[in-house]
Amino acid sequence: MNDIVSNVLRYCLFAGIAVLATGLILSEQEYGDWIMRAGVLILIASPFAGVLTAYVCLIAEKDWKWVKIATVLTALILVFLVVSLLRN
Amino acid sequence: MLIFALIAVGICASTLGTIFGIGGGIVFIPVLTILFDLSAGEAVAVSLVGIISTSTGAAAFHVRRGAANVRLGLLLEITTSIGAMVAALFAVYAENWVLLVIFGCVLIYSAASMMLRKERIIEHSEEGGDMVFSYRNERDPAEKRYEVRNVGSGLLVCTGAGMLSSLTGVGGGTIKIPLMNVHMHIPIKVATATSSYMIGITAFSGAVVYFIHGDLLLDYAAAIAVGAFFGSFIGTRISKRIDAGPLRRYFSVLLLAISAVIFLEAGGIL
């Protein structure tokens, strides 16, 4: 599980930073903001991608006790997101 | 010029945040508000992106080498998130300076505990227990087992850490690391690595909300994130070379410094 979670975090981070750096270089251009927006989105999604990957790995390992814990956390994050978006 | 200055801030804050597993928000927010003249809201939004970059870089490294405990991170993150959610609902009723003073006192207590108490790790637990895990230390490659104790009370304190960090904007790592190390008997190296993994998850929800509402200064966030990326790379290399004993001492000193900043903020000086 550790290797897979680490790889997902690493690839998401590298992708996000590469897109952000490109956006910074092209920030004077009309589409520079859109590139940075895409980079930020990839970057901030990385930790949640890590949680989802750990969740899938735990299911694959049939480690049901920790699957329950990961389910609760994933549900909580989603509820928090929805509540925050609705309140604002 | 501004972009390079922001990248430099990202590198410095992230290096510090990665070594100690605290994310770097304690550096990002005062620097962005005081030196770069951002409003508190703008600084928090940019800081969250920097924290995610720092935390993800550090977590990718620590998870691969087995120092970060992913399972434990998922468990502790549940009550931390609940604390943050509850605090977000009641934030309007709380006086910020009172919370900051409470937080400052908690940090001083944590620093004193780490300085005065020796690290106690339950090393020789039987394999296969529910809360028995193992890790490898760079300085000593033999696999070491440790047992996590006081899980119930640890989860409860994490709720408090989530509440305080949500209300004051200071990362929960400063409370969670001493809690994991002193109260739950988790080795300091594992505690800092696991904290790095957790901090990104905590920051994710907040960052998404700022992003969707368009409250994020994109060029500031991009420059800070790029700097933080390099900082996390430097920080992980430095943390590999620091032994557990000195790391605990340095962390205690850092906690005292952070509590001083928090008291200044509570007094309206910062």
Coordinates of C-alpha atoms in Angstrom, one line a residue:
Chain A
M1 CA 0.0 0.0 0.0
N2 CA 2.8 2.4 0.9
D3 CA 4.4 2.4 -2.5
I4 CA 1.1 2.9 -4.3
V5 CA 0.0 5.8 -2.1
S6 CA 3.4 7.4 -2.3
N7 CA 3.4 7.1 -6.1
V8 CA -0.1 8.7 -6.4
L9 CA 0.9 11.6 -4.1
R10 CA 4.2 12.0 -6.1
Y11 CA 2.6 11.9 -9.6
C12 CA -0.2 14.3 -8.6
L13 CA 2.3 16.7 -7.0
F14 CA 4.7 16.6 -10.0
A15 CA 1.8 17.2 -12.4
G16 CA 0.3 20.0 -10.4
I17 CA 3.7 21.8 -9.9
A18 CA 4.6 21.3 -13.6
V19 CA 1.3 22.9 -14.7
L20 CA 1.6 25.7 -12.1
A21 CA 5.2 26.5 -13.2
T22 CA 4.0 26.6 -16.8
G23 CA 1.2 28.9 -15.8
L24 CA 3.6 31.2 -14.0
I25 CA 5.9 31.5 -17.0
L26 CA 2.9 32.2 -19.3
S27 CA 1.1 34.4 -16.8
E28 CA 1.3 37.4 -19.1
Q29 CA -0.7 35.5 -21.7
E30 CA -4.4 35.5 -21.8
Y31 CA -4.7 31.8 -21.0
G32 CA -2.0 31.9 -18.2
D33 CA -4.7 32.1 -15.5
W34 CA -6.5 29.1 -16.8
I35 CA -3.3 27.0 -16.7
M36 CA -2.6 28.1 -13.1
R37 CA -6.2 27.3 -12.2
A38 CA -5.7 23.7 -13.6
G39 CA -2.4 23.4 -11.7
V40 CA -3.9 24.5 -8.4
L41 CA -6.8 22.1 -8.9
I42 CA -4.5 19.1 -9.5
L43 CA -2.3 20.1 -6.6
I44 CA -5.1 20.5 -4.0
A45 CA -6.7 17.3 -5.1
S46 CA -3.5 15.3 -4.3
P47 CA -4.1 14.6 -0.6
F48 CA -7.6 13.4 -1.3
A49 CA -6.4 11.3 -4.1
G50 CA -4.0 9.8 -1.5
V51 CA -6.9 9.0 0.8
L52 CA -8.9 7.4 -2.0
T53 CA -5.9 5.3 -3.0
A54 CA -5.3 4.1 0.5
Y55 CA -9.0 3.2 0.7
V56 CA -8.8 1.1 -2.5
C57 CA -5.6 -0.6 -1.3
L58 CA -7.2 -1.5 2.1
I59 CA -10.2 -3.0 0.3
A60 CA -7.8 -5.0 -2.0
E61 CA -5.9 -6.2 1.2
K62 CA -9.3 -7.1 2.8
D63 CA -8.3 -5.2 5.9
W64 CA -11.9 -4.6 6.8
K65 CA -11.3 -2.8 10.1
W66 CA -9.2 -0.1 8.4
V67 CA -11.6 -0.1 5.4
K68 CA -14.4 1.0 7.8
I69 CA -12.1 3.8 9.2
A70 CA -11.2 5.0 5.6
T71 CA -14.9 4.9 4.7
V72 CA -15.8 7.1 7.7
L73 CA -13.0 9.6 6.8
T74 CA -13.9 9.8 3.1
A75 CA -17.6 10.3 3.9
L76 CA -16.6 13.0 6.5
I77 CA -14.5 14.9 4.0
L78 CA -17.3 14.8 1.4
V79 CA -19.9 16.0 3.9
F80 CA -17.6 18.8 5.1
L81 CA -17.1 19.9 1.5
V82 CA -20.8 19.9 0.7
V83 CA -21.7 21.7 3.9
S84 CA -19.0 24.3 3.4
L85 CA -20.1 24.9 -0.2
L86 CA -23.7 25.2 0.8
R87 CA -23.1 27.6 3.7
N88 CA -21.0 30.0 1.6
Chain B
M1 CA 10.7 40.1 -8.5
L2 CA 7.6 39.5 -6.5
I3 CA 7.3 35.9 -7.8
F4 CA 10.9 35.1 -6.9
A5 CA 10.4 36.5 -3.4
L6 CA 7.3 34.3 -3.0
I7 CA 9.2 31.3 -4.2
A8 CA 11.9 32.0 -1.6
V9 CA 9.3 32.3 1.1
G10 CA 7.8 29.0 -0.1
I11 CA 11.2 27.3 0.1
C12 CA 12.0 28.5 3.6
A13 CA 8.6 27.8 5.2
S14 CA 8.3 24.4 3.5
T15 CA 11.8 23.3 4.6
L16 CA 11.0 24.1 8.2
G17 CA 7.5 22.6 7.9
T18 CA 8.8 19.4 6.4
I19 CA 11.5 18.8 8.9
F20 CA 9.1 19.2 11.8
G21 CA 5.9 17.9 10.2
I22 CA 3.9 21.1 10.8
G23 CA 3.0 22.2 7.2
G24 CA 4.4 25.7 7.3
G25 CA 1.2 27.7 7.8
I26 CA 2.7 29.4 10.9
V27 CA 5.3 31.0 8.6
F28 CA 3.2 31.5 5.5
I29 CA 0.4 33.5 7.1
P30 CA 2.4 36.2 9.1
V31 CA 4.8 36.6 6.1
L32 CA 2.1 37.0 3.6
T33 CA 0.1 39.5 5.7
I34 CA 3.0 41.6 7.0
L35 CA 5.5 41.5 4.1
F36 CA 3.2 41.1 1.1
D37 CA 0.2 43.1 2.5
L38 CA -2.4 40.4 1.8
S39 CA -5.6 40.4 3.8
A40 CA -6.0 37.5 6.4
G41 CA -8.5 35.7 4.1
E42 CA -6.2 35.9 1.1
A43 CA -3.2 34.8 3.1
V44 CA -5.0 31.8 4.5
A45 CA -6.1 30.7 1.0
V46 CA -2.6 31.0 -0.4
S47 CA -1.1 29.4 2.7
L48 CA -3.4 26.3 2.3
V49 CA -2.1 25.7 -1.2
G50 CA 1.5 26.1 0.1
I51 CA 0.7 23.7 3.0
I52 CA -0.7 21.1 0.5
S53 CA 2.4 21.3 -1.6
T54 CA 4.7 20.9 1.5
S55 CA 2.6 18.1 3.0
T56 CA 2.2 16.2 -0.3
G57 CA 6.0 16.4 -1.1
A58 CA 6.9 15.3 2.4
A59 CA 4.2 12.6 2.7
A60 CA 5.2 11.0 -0.7
F61 CA 8.7 10.6 0.7
H62 CA 7.8 9.4 4.2
V63 CA 5.1 7.0 3.1
R64 CA 7.4 5.3 0.6
R65 CA 10.1 4.7 3.3
G66 CA 7.5 3.5 5.8
A67 CA 8.0 6.3 8.3
A68 CA 4.5 7.7 7.9
N69 CA 1.7 5.5 9.3
V70 CA -1.1 5.8 6.7
R71 CA -3.6 3.8 8.7
L72 CA -3.0 5.7 11.9
G73 CA -3.2 9.0 9.9
L74 CA -6.6 8.0 8.5
L75 CA -7.9 7.2 12.0
L76 CA -6.6 10.4 13.7
E77 CA -7.8 12.5 10.8
I78 CA -11.4 11.4 11.5
T79 CA -11.6 13.2 14.8
T80 CA -9.4 16.1 13.7
S81 CA -11.9 16.7 10.8
I82 CA -14.9 16.4 13.2
G83 CA -13.2 19.0 15.4
A84 CA -12.6 21.3 12.5
M85 CA -16.2 20.9 11.3
V86 CA -17.7 21.7 14.7
A87 CA -15.4 24.7 15.1
A88 CA -16.4 26.0 11.7
L89 CA -20.0 26.0 12.8
F90 CA -19.3 27.9 16.1
A91 CA -16.5 30.1 14.9
V92 CA -18.6 33.3 15.1
Y93 CA -19.2 32.8 18.9
A94 CA -15.5 32.5 19.8
E95 CA -13.2 35.4 20.8
N96 CA -10.1 34.9 18.7
W97 CA -7.6 36.3 21.3
V98 CA -9.0 33.9 23.9
L99 CA -8.5 30.9 21.6
L100 CA -5.0 32.1 20.7
V101 CA -4.0 32.4 24.4
I102 CA -5.4 28.8 25.0
F103 CA -3.5 27.6 22.0
G104 CA -0.3 29.3 23.1
C105 CA -0.6 27.7 26.6
V106 CA -1.2 24.2 25.1
L107 CA 2.0 24.7 23.0
I108 CA 4.1 25.7 26.0
Y109 CA 2.7 22.6 27.9
S110 CA 3.6 20.4 24.9
A111 CA 7.1 21.9 24.6
A112 CA 7.7 21.4 28.3
S113 CA 6.5 17.8 28.1
M114 CA 8.8 17.0 25.2
M115 CA 11.7 18.6 26.9
L116 CA 11.2 17.1 30.4
R117 CA 9.9 13.6 29.6
K118 CA 12.0 11.0 27.9
E119 CA 10.6 9.4 24.7
R120 CA 8.9 6.2 25.8
I121 CA 8.3 3.7 22.9
I122 CA 6.6 0.3 23.5
E123 CA 9.0 -1.5 21.3
H124 CA 8.7 -5.2 22.1
S125 CA 5.1 -5.7 21.5
E126 CA 3.8 -9.0 20.0
E127 CA 3.4 -8.9 16.2
G128 CA -0.2 -8.9 14.9
G129 CA -1.8 -6.7 17.6
D130 CA -4.4 -4.2 16.4
M131 CA -2.2 -1.2 17.1
V132 CA 1.2 -2.6 16.6
F133 CA 3.1 -1.1 13.6
S134 CA 6.7 -1.1 12.4
Y135 CA 9.0 1.4 10.7
R136 CA 12.5 1.8 9.5
N137 CA 14.9 4.6 10.5
E138 CA 17.5 5.8 8.0
R139 CA 20.2 5.8 10.7
D140 CA 19.4 2.3 11.8
P141 CA 17.9 0.2 9.0
A142 CA 16.6 -2.6 11.2
E143 CA 12.8 -2.7 11.3
K144 CA 11.4 -1.5 14.7
R145 CA 8.0 -2.3 16.1
Y146 CA 6.0 0.0 18.3
E147 CA 2.6 -0.2 19.9
V148 CA 0.3 2.8 19.9
R149 CA -1.3 3.3 23.3
N150 CA -4.0 5.6 24.6
V151 CA -5.9 5.6 21.3
G152 CA -9.3 6.7 22.7
S153 CA -7.9 9.7 24.6
G154 CA -5.6 10.5 21.6
L155 CA -8.6 10.7 19.3
L156 CA -10.3 13.0 21.8
V157 CA -7.4 15.4 21.9
C158 CA -7.2 15.3 18.1
T159 CA -10.8 16.7 18.1
G160 CA -9.5 19.6 20.2
A161 CA -6.5 20.0 17.9
G162 CA -8.8 20.2 14.9
M163 CA -11.1 22.7 16.6
L164 CA -8.2 25.0 17.7
S165 CA -6.5 24.9 14.3
S166 CA -9.7 25.6 12.5
L167 CA -10.6 28.5 14.8
T168 CA -7.1 30.1 14.9
G169 CA -5.7 29.2 11.5
V170 CA -2.6 27.6 13.0
G171 CA -1.8 24.1 11.9
G172 CA -2.8 21.2 14.2
G173 CA 0.6 19.5 13.7
T174 CA 2.0 21.5 16.6
I175 CA -0.5 19.8 18.9
K176 CA -0.7 16.4 17.2
I177 CA 3.0 15.6 17.1
P178 CA 3.6 16.0 20.9
L179 CA 0.3 14.2 21.5
M180 CA 1.4 11.2 19.3
N181 CA 4.9 11.2 20.7
V182 CA 4.3 11.8 24.5
H183 CA 0.8 10.5 25.0
M184 CA 0.4 7.7 22.4
H185 CA 4.1 6.6 22.5
I186 CA 4.6 6.9 18.8
P187 CA 8.3 7.4 17.8
I188 CA 9.0 11.1 17.0
K189 CA 10.1 10.3 13.5
V190 CA 6.8 8.4 12.8
A191 CA 4.8 11.2 14.5
T192 CA 6.3 14.0 12.3
A193 CA 6.0 11.9 9.1
T194 CA 2.4 10.9 9.9
S195 CA 1.6 14.5 10.8
S196 CA 2.9 15.6 7.3
Y197 CA 0.5 13.1 5.7
M198 CA -2.5 14.3 7.8
I199 CA -1.9 18.0 7.3
G200 CA -2.5 17.8 3.5
I201 CA -5.8 16.0 4.1
T202 CA -7.0 18.7 6.6
A203 CA -6.0 21.5 4.2
F204 CA -7.7 19.9 1.2
S205 CA -11.3 20.8 2.2
G206 CA -10.5 24.4 3.0
A207 CA -8.5 24.9 -0.1
V208 CA -11.3 23.5 -2.3
V209 CA -13.8 25.9 -0.9
Y210 CA -11.5 28.9 -1.5
F211 CA -10.8 27.7 -5.0
I212 CA -14.4 27.2 -6.0
H213 CA -15.4 30.6 -4.7
G214 CA -12.6 32.2 -6.7
D215 CA -11.0 33.7 -3.5
L216 CA -7.5 32.4 -4.4
L217 CA -4.8 34.7 -5.7
L218 CA -3.6 32.4 -8.4
D219 CA -0.1 33.9 -9.1
Y220 CA 0.7 34.1 -5.4
A221 CA -0.5 30.5 -4.8
A222 CA 1.4 29.2 -7.8
A223 CA 4.7 30.8 -6.7
I224 CA 4.3 29.7 -3.1
A225 CA 3.4 26.1 -4.2
V226 CA 6.5 25.9 -6.5
G227 CA 8.7 27.2 -3.7
A228 CA 7.1 24.8 -1.2
F229 CA 7.7 21.9 -3.6
F230 CA 11.5 22.6 -3.6
G231 CA 11.4 23.2 0.2
S232 CA 9.8 19.8 0.9
F233 CA 12.5 18.2 -1.2
I234 CA 15.2 20.0 0.9
G235 CA 13.4 19.3 4.2
T236 CA 13.0 15.6 3.7
R237 CA 16.8 15.3 2.9
I238 CA 17.6 17.2 6.1
S239 CA 15.1 15.3 8.3
K240 CA 16.8 12.0 7.2
R241 CA 20.0 13.2 8.8
I242 CA 18.6 14.3 12.2
D243 CA 18.4 11.8 15.0
A244 CA 15.2 11.4 17.1
G245 CA 16.8 12.9 20.3
P246 CA 17.8 16.2 18.7
L247 CA 14.6 16.3 16.7
R248 CA 12.6 16.3 19.9
R249 CA 14.7 19.1 21.4
Y250 CA 14.5 21.3 18.2
F251 CA 10.8 20.7 18.0
S252 CA 10.3 21.9 21.6
V253 CA 12.2 25.1 20.9
L254 CA 10.1 25.5 17.7
L255 CA 6.9 25.1 19.8
L256 CA 8.1 27.8 22.2
A257 CA 8.9 30.2 19.3
I258 CA 5.5 29.5 17.8
S259 CA 3.8 30.1 21.1
A260 CA 5.6 33.5 21.3
V261 CA 4.3 34.4 17.9
I262 CA 0.8 33.3 18.9
F263 CA 0.9 35.5 22.1
L264 CA 2.0 38.5 20.0
E265 CA -0.9 37.8 17.7
A266 CA -3.3 37.5 20.6
G267 CA -2.1 40.8 21.9
G268 CA -2.7 42.5 18.6
I269 CA 1.0 43.2 18.1
L270 CA 1.3 41.0 14.9

